[in-house]
Coordinates of C-alpha atoms in Angstrom, one line a residue:
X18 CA 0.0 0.0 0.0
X19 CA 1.4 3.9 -0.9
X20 CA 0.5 6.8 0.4
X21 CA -1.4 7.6 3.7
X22 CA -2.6 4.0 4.8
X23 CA -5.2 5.0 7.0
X24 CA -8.5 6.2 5.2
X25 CA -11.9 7.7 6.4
X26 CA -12.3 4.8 8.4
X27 CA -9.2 2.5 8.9
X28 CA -6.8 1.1 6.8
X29 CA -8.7 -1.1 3.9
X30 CA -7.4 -2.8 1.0
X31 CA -7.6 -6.5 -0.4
X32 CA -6.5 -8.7 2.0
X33 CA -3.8 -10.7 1.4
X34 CA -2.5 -8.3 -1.3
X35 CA -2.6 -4.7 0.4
X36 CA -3.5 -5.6 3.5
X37 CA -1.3 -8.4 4.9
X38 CA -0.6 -10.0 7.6
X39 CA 2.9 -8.6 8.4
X40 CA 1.2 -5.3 7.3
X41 CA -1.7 -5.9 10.4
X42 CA 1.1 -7.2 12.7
X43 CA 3.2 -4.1 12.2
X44 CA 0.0 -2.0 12.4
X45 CA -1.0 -3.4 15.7
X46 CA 2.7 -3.1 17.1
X47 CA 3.0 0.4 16.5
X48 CA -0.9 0.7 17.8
X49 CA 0.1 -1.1 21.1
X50 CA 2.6 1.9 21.3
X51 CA 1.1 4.4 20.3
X52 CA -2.4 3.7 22.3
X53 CA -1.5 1.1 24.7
X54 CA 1.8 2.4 26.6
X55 CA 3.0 -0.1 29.4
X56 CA 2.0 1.5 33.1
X57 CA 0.4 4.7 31.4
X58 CA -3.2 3.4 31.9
X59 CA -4.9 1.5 34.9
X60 CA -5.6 -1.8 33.7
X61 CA -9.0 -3.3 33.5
X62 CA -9.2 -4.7 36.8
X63 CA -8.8 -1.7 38.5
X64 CA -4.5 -2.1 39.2
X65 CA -1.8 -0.1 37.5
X66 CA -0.3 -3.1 34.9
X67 CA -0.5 -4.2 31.4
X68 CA -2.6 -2.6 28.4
X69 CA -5.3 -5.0 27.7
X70 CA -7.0 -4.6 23.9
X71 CA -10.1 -6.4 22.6
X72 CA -9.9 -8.1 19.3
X73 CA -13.2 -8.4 17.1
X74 CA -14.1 -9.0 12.8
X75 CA -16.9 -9.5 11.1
X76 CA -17.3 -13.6 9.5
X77 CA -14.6 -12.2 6.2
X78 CA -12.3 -15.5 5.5
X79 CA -9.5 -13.4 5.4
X80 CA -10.6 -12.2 9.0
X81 CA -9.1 -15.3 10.2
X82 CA -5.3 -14.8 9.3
X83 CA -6.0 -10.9 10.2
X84 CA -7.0 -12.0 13.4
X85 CA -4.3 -14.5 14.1
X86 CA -1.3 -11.6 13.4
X87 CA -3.2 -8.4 15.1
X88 CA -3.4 -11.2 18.3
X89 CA 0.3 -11.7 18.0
X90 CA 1.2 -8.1 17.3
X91 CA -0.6 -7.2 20.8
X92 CA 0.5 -9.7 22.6
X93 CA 4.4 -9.6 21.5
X94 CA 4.2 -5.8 22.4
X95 CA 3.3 -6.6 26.5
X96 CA -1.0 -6.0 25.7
X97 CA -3.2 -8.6 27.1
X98 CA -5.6 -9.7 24.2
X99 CA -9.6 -10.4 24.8
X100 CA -10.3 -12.2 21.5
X101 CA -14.2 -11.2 21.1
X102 CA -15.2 -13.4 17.9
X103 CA -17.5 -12.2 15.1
X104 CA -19.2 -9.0 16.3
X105 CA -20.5 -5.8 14.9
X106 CA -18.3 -3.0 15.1
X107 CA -19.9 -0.9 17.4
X108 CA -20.2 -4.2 19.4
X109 CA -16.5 -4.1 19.9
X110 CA -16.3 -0.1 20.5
X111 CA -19.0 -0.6 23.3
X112 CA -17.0 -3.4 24.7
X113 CA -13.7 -1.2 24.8
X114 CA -15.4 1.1 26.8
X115 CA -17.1 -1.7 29.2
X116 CA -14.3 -4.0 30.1
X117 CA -12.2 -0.8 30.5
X118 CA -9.8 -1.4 27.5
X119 CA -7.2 0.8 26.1
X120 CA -7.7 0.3 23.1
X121 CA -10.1 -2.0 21.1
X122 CA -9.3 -3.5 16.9
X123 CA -12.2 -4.3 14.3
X124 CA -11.2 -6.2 11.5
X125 CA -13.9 -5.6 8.9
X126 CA -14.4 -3.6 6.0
X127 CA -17.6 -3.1 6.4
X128 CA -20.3 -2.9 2.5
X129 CA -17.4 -4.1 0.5
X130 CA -17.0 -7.5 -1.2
X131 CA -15.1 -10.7 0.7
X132 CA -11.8 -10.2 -0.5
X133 CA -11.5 -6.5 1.0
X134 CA -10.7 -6.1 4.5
X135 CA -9.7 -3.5 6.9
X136 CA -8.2 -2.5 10.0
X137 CA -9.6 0.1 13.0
X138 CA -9.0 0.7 15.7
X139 CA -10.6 2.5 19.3
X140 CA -9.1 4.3 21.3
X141 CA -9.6 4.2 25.1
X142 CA -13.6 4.6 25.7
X143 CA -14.5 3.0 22.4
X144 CA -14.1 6.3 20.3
X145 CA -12.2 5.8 16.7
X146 CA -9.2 8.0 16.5
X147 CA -8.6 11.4 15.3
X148 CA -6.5 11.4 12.6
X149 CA -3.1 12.9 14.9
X150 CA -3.4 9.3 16.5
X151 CA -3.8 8.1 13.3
X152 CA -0.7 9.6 12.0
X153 CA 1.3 8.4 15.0
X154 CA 0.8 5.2 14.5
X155 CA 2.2 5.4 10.9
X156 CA 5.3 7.2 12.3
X157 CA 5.9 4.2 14.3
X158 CA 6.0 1.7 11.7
X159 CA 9.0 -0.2 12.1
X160 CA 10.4 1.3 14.9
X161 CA 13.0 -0.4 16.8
X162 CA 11.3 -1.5 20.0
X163 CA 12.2 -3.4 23.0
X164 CA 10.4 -6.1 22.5
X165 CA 8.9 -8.0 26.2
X166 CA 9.7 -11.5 27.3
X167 CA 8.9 -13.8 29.8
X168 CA 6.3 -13.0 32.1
X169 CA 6.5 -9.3 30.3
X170 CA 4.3 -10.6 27.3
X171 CA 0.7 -10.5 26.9
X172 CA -1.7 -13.2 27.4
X173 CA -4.5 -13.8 25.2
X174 CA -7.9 -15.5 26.0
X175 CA -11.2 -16.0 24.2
X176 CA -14.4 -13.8 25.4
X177 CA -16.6 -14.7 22.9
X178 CA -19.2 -14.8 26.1
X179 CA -18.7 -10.9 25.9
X180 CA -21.3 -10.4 22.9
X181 CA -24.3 -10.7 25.3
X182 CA -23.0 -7.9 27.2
X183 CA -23.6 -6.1 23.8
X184 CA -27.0 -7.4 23.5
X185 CA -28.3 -6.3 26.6
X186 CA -26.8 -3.1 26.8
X187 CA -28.7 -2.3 23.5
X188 CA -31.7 -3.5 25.2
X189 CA -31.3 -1.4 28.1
X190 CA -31.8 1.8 25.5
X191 CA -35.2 1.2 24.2
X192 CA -38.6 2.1 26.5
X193 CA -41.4 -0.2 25.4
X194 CA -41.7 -3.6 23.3
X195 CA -42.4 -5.1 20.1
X196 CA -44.3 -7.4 20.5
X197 CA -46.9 -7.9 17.4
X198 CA -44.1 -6.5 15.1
X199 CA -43.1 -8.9 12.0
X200 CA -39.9 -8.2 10.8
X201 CA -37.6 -9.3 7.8
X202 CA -34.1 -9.0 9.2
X203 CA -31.2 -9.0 6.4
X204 CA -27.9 -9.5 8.2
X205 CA -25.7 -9.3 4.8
X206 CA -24.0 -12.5 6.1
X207 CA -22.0 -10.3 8.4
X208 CA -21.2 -9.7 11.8
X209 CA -24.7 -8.7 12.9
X210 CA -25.7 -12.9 12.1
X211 CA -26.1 -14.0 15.9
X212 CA -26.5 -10.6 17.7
X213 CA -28.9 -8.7 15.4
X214 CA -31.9 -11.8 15.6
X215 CA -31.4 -12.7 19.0
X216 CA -32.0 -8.7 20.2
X217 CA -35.0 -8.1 18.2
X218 CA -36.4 -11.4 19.5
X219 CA -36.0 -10.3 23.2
X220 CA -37.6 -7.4 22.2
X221 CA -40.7 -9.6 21.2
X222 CA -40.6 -9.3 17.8
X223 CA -41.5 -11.6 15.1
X224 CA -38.2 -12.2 13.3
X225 CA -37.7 -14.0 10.1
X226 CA -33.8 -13.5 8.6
X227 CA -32.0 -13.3 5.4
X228 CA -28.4 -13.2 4.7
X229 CA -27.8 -15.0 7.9
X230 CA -25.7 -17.9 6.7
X231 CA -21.7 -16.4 6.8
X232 CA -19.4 -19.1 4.6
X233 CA -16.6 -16.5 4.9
X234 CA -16.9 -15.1 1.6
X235 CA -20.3 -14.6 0.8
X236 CA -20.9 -11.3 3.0
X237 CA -22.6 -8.4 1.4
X238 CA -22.9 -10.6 -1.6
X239 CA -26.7 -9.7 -3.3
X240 CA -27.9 -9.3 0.3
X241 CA -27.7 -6.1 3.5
X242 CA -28.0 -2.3 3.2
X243 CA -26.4 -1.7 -0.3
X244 CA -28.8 -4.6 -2.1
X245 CA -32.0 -3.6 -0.6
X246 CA -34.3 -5.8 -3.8
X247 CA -33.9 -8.6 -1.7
X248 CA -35.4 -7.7 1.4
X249 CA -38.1 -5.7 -0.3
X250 CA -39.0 -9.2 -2.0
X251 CA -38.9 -10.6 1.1
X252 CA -41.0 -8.1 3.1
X253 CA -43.5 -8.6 0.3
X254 CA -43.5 -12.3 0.0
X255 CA -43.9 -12.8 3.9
X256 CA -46.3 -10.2 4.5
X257 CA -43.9 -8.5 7.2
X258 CA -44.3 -4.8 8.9
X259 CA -41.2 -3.9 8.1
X260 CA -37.5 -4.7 7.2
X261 CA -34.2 -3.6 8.2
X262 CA -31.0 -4.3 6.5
X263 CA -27.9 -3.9 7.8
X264 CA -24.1 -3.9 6.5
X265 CA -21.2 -6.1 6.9
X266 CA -19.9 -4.8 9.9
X267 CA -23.9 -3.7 11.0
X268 CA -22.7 -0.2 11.8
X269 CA -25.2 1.3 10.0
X270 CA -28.9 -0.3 8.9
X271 CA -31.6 1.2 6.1
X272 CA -35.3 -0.1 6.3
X273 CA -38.0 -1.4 4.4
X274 CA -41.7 -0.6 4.6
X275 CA -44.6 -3.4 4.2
X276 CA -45.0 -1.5 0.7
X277 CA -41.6 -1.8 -0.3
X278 CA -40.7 1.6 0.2
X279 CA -37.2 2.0 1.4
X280 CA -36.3 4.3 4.1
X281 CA -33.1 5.5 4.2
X282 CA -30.6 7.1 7.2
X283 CA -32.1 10.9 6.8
X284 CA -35.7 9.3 6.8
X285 CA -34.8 7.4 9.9
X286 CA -32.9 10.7 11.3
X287 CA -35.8 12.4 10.9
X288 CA -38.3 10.2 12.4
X289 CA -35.8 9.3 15.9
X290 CA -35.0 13.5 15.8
X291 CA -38.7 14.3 16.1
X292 CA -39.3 11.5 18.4
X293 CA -36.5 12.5 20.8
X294 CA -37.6 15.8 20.7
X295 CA -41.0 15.3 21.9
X296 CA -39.2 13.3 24.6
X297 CA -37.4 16.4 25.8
X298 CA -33.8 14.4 25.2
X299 CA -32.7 15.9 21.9
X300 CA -30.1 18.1 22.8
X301 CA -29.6 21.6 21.9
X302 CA -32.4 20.6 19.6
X303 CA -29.6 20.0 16.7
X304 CA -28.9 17.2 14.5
X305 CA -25.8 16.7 13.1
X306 CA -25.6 15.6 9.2
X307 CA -23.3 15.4 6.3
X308 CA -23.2 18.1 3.0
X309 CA -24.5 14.6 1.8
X310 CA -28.3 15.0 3.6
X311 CA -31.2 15.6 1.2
X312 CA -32.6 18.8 1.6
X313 CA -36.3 17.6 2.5
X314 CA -34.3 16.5 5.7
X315 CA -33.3 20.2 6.4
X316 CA -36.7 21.2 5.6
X317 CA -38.3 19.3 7.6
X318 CA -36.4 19.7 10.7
X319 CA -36.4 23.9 10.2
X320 CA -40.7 22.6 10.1
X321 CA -40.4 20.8 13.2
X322 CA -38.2 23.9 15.1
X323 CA -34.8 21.8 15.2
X324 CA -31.7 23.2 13.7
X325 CA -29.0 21.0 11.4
X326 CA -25.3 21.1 11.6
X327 CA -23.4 20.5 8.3
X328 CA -20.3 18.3 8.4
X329 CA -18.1 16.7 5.5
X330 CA -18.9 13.0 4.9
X331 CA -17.9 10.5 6.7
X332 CA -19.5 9.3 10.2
X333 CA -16.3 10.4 12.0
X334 CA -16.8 14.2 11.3
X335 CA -20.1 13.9 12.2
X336 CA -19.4 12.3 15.3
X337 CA -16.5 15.2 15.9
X338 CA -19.1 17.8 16.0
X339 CA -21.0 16.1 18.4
X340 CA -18.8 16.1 20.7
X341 CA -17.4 19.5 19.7
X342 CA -21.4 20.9 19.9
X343 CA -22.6 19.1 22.9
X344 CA -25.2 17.6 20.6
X345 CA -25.9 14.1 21.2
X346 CA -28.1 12.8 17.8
X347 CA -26.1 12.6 14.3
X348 CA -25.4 10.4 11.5
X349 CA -25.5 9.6 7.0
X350 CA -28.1 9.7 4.3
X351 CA -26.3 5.8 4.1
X352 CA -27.6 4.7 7.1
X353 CA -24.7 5.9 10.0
X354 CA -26.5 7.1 13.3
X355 CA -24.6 8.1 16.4
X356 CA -27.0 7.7 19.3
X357 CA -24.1 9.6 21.6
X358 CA -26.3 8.9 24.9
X359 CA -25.5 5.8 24.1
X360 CA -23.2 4.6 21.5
X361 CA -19.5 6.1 20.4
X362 CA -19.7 5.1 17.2
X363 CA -22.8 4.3 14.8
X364 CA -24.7 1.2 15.6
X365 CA -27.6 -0.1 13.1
X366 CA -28.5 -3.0 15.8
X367 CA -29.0 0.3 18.6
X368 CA -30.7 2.2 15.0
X369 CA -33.1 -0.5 14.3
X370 CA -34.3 -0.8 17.7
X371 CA -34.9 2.5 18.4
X372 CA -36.6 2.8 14.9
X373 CA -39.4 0.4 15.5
X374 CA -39.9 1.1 18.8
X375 CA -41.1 4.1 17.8
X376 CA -43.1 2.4 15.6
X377 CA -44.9 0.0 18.2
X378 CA -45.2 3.1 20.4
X379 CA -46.6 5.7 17.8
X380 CA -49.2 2.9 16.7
X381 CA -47.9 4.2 12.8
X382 CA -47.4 2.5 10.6
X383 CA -43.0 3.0 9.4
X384 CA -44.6 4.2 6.0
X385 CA -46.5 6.6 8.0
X386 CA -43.6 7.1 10.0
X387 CA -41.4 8.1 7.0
X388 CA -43.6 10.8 5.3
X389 CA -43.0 13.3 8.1
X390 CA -39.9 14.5 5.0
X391 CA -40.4 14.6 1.4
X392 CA -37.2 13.6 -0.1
X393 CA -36.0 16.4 -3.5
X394 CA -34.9 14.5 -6.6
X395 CA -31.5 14.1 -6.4
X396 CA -28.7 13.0 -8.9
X397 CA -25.5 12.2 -8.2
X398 CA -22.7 12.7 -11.1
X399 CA -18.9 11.1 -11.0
X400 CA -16.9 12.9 -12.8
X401 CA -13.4 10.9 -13.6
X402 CA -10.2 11.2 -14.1
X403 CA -10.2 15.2 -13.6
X404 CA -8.1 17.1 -11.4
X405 CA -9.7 17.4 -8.0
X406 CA -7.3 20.4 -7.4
X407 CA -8.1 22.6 -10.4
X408 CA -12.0 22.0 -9.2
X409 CA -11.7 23.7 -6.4
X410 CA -9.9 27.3 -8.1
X411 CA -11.6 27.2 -11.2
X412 CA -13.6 30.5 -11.5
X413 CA -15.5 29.1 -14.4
X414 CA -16.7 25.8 -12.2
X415 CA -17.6 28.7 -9.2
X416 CA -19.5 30.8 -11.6
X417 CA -21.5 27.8 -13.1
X418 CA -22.2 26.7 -9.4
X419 CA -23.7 30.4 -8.4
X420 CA -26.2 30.6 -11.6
X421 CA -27.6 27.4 -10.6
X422 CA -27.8 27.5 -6.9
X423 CA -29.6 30.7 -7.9
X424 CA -31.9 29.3 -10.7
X425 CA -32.6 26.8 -7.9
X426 CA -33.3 29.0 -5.1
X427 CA -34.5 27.8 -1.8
X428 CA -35.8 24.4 -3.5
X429 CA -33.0 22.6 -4.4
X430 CA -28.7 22.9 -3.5
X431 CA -25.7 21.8 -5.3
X432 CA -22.6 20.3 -3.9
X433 CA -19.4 19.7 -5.7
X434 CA -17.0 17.7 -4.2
X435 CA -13.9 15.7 -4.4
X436 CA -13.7 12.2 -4.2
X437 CA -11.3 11.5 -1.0
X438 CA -9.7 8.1 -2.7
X439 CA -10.0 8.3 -6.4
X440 CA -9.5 11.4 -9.1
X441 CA -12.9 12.3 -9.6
X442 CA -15.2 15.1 -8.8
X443 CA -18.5 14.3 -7.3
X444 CA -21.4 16.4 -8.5
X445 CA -25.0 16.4 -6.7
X446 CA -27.8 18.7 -7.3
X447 CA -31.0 18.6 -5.9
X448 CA -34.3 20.1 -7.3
X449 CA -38.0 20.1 -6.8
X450 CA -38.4 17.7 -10.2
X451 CA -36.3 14.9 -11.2
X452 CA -36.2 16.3 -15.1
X453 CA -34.4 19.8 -13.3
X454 CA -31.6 18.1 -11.2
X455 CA -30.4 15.6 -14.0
X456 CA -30.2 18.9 -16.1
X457 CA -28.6 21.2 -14.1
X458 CA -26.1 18.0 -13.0
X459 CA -25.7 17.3 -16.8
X460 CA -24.3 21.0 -16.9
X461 CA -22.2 20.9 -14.3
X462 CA -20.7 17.7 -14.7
X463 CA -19.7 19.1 -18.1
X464 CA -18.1 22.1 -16.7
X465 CA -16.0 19.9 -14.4
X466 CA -14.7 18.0 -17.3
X467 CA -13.9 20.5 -19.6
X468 CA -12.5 23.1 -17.3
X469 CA -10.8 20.4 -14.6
X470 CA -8.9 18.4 -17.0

């Protein structure tokens, strides 16, 4: 791998290939330094002594060698190791928090197909790290190091018991039941297999699953949040209220309605906002959301009196103005929500249940639900192989920009934006008619390509 390994959310490649297992060995070496210094922490027992770190993946084949050389990286560098099994991601930032580890490791990555995988890590309290920490680590790469031995190394030990802590803590979140609730549940054949079922059943819901049968290399394969067809077929087929599809690494979950309408994150932003503000636990009466949120989600939070806070994309930034803000509800049009009362990171198991208990306790149906924001027409243009530097001086691209933000007026926004990973310029406008976006994004995208070349 070149360049900066860590992305937007870890260090991802094809595993194997990019991401090797020296590569994860060295990574977690220089992690165990970096977050895990020897004496610097009280351990989780209560006694100044080693680091301990919890290890988790989603069910990825390559999740096993991965595994296997993060476990040996820890250990060789003096950190106890709590091997946690096939979890969710937020499972094992929750977990970092409640066994008092100093640092926590999820080896998924997340929508993409089996032969990607990817490296994260938490930092002390389950939070993922801010990109200083980030850079550290890099620094440290191959660092000479004293390396422990004897009784200096770290132990390792299987708490695979640990996911029920998860469970109920999720549990403990939602006020009411729901019972007389029939659900499809597509679990993408990812971590969320075991966990996501068992919680909505103790709920006392009805739950039939999909994509609930993990070989190791069929995850997000036809099935979870970013192939929704199948679970719509489903709902329909089996008559259900609802479904809810979650990703790989089930940090983030989209919904279904009995009609086959799918609900997506600023739908189910909107609907948990307004809930939680009639609750009196919103805070500040702000939700935080990317450039990336449709505009009927603006809308109809300034209807409902609640204010929006713009971020770049990505659930990390989100999450940094939350705790920047004081504001407590956030999340992506794709499905990331940070619940901050309870969760560090987005969680679509904590989502889901929060969703559709306010379902069971509004008596709506989630159709019903869902209409409280109309969603604008928006098209989405990638514009490739231009320079992402040139797009953002060129007075031409600016001046196109201005005449239609102000053909569009106060029904419909355009955003032009970089790809972070690839050289391409995104292009999104949104208008009151389907016909007007795809035109005025035809126009721009145009612009792009012949003044960004």
């Amino acid at each position: 791998m070149t360049g900066r390994l860590f992305g937007t959310d870890g260090v991802r490649g094809v595993a194997g290939r990019d991401l090797t297992a020296e590569l994860a060995m060295d990574l977690s070496v220089a992690a165990a330094h970096v977050l895990g210094d020897a004496g610097a922490f009280e351990s989780s027992v209560g006694r100044r002594g080693r680091p301990v770190a919890v290890v988790g993946r989603d069910p990825r084949a390559s999740g096993e060698f991965l595994e296997a050389a993060v476990v040996a990286g820890l250990a060789s560098s003096g950190v106890d190791v709590l091997r946690l099994g096939v979890l969710p991601t937020p499972a094992v930032a929750y977990l970092t928090s409640a066994l008092g580890a100093d640092l926590g490791v999820m080896l998924s990555a997340s929508h993409n197909p089996a032969p990607d995988n990817g490296i994260k890590f938490f930092a002390r309290g389950g939070f993922k790290l801010p990109d200083a920490v980030e850079n550290d680590i890099e620094r440290r790469l191959g660092e000479k190091w004293n390396r422990p031995v004897g009784a200096a190394v770290g132990r390792v030990r299987d708490a695979y018991g640990e996911a029920d802590r998860y469970v109920s803590h999720v549990l403990t979140t939602v006020d009411g039941r729901l019972e007389g609730l029939r659900l499809v549940v597509d679990c993408a054949h990812g971590a969320a297999h075991m966990v996501a079922p068992e919680a909505l059943l103790r709920a006392g819901a009805t739950v039939e699953t999909i994509g609930a049968s993990p070989d190791g290399l069929n995850i997000n394969e036809g099935v979870g949040s970013t192939h929704l067809d199948t679970l719509r077929e489903a709902v329909a087929e089996r008559g259900a209220d609802a479904g809810i599809a979650y990703d790989g690494d089930a940090d983030r979950c989209l919904a279904v309605t009995a009609t086959g309408e799918v609900v997506d994150g600023d739908q189910i932003m909107a609907i948990l906002a307004l809930a939680m503000h009639e609750a009196g636990t919103l805070a500040k009466d702000t939700v935080v959301a990317t450039i990336m949120s449709n505009l009927g989600f603006k809308i109809a939070l300034r209807k409902a009196g609640l204010t929006m806070v713009e971020t770049a994309v990505g659930d990390r930034y989100v999450l940094e103005a939350m705790k920047a803000g004081g504001y407590n509800f956030g999340g992506e049009q794709s499905g990331h929500v940070v619940m901050l009362d309870h969760a560090t990171t987005g969680d679509g198991l904590l989502t889901s249940l929060h969703l559709l208990a306010e379902v069971s306790r509004s008596g709506r149906s989630l159709e019903e639900l869902a209409s409280v924001m109309t969603r604008l027409p928006q098209v989405l243009v990638n514009v490739r192989d231009v320079s992402k530097a040139k797009a953002a001086t060129s007075k031409e691209l600016a001046s196109a920009v201005a005449e239609a933000e102000s053909s569009l007026g106060d029904t419909g926004r355009v955003v032009i934006r970089p790809s972070g990973t690839e050289p391409m310029v995104r292009v999104m406008v949104e208008a009151e008619s389907q016909d007007e976006a795809e035109l005025i994004a035809g126009k721009l995208a145009e612009v792009v390509r012949t003044t960004c070349a």
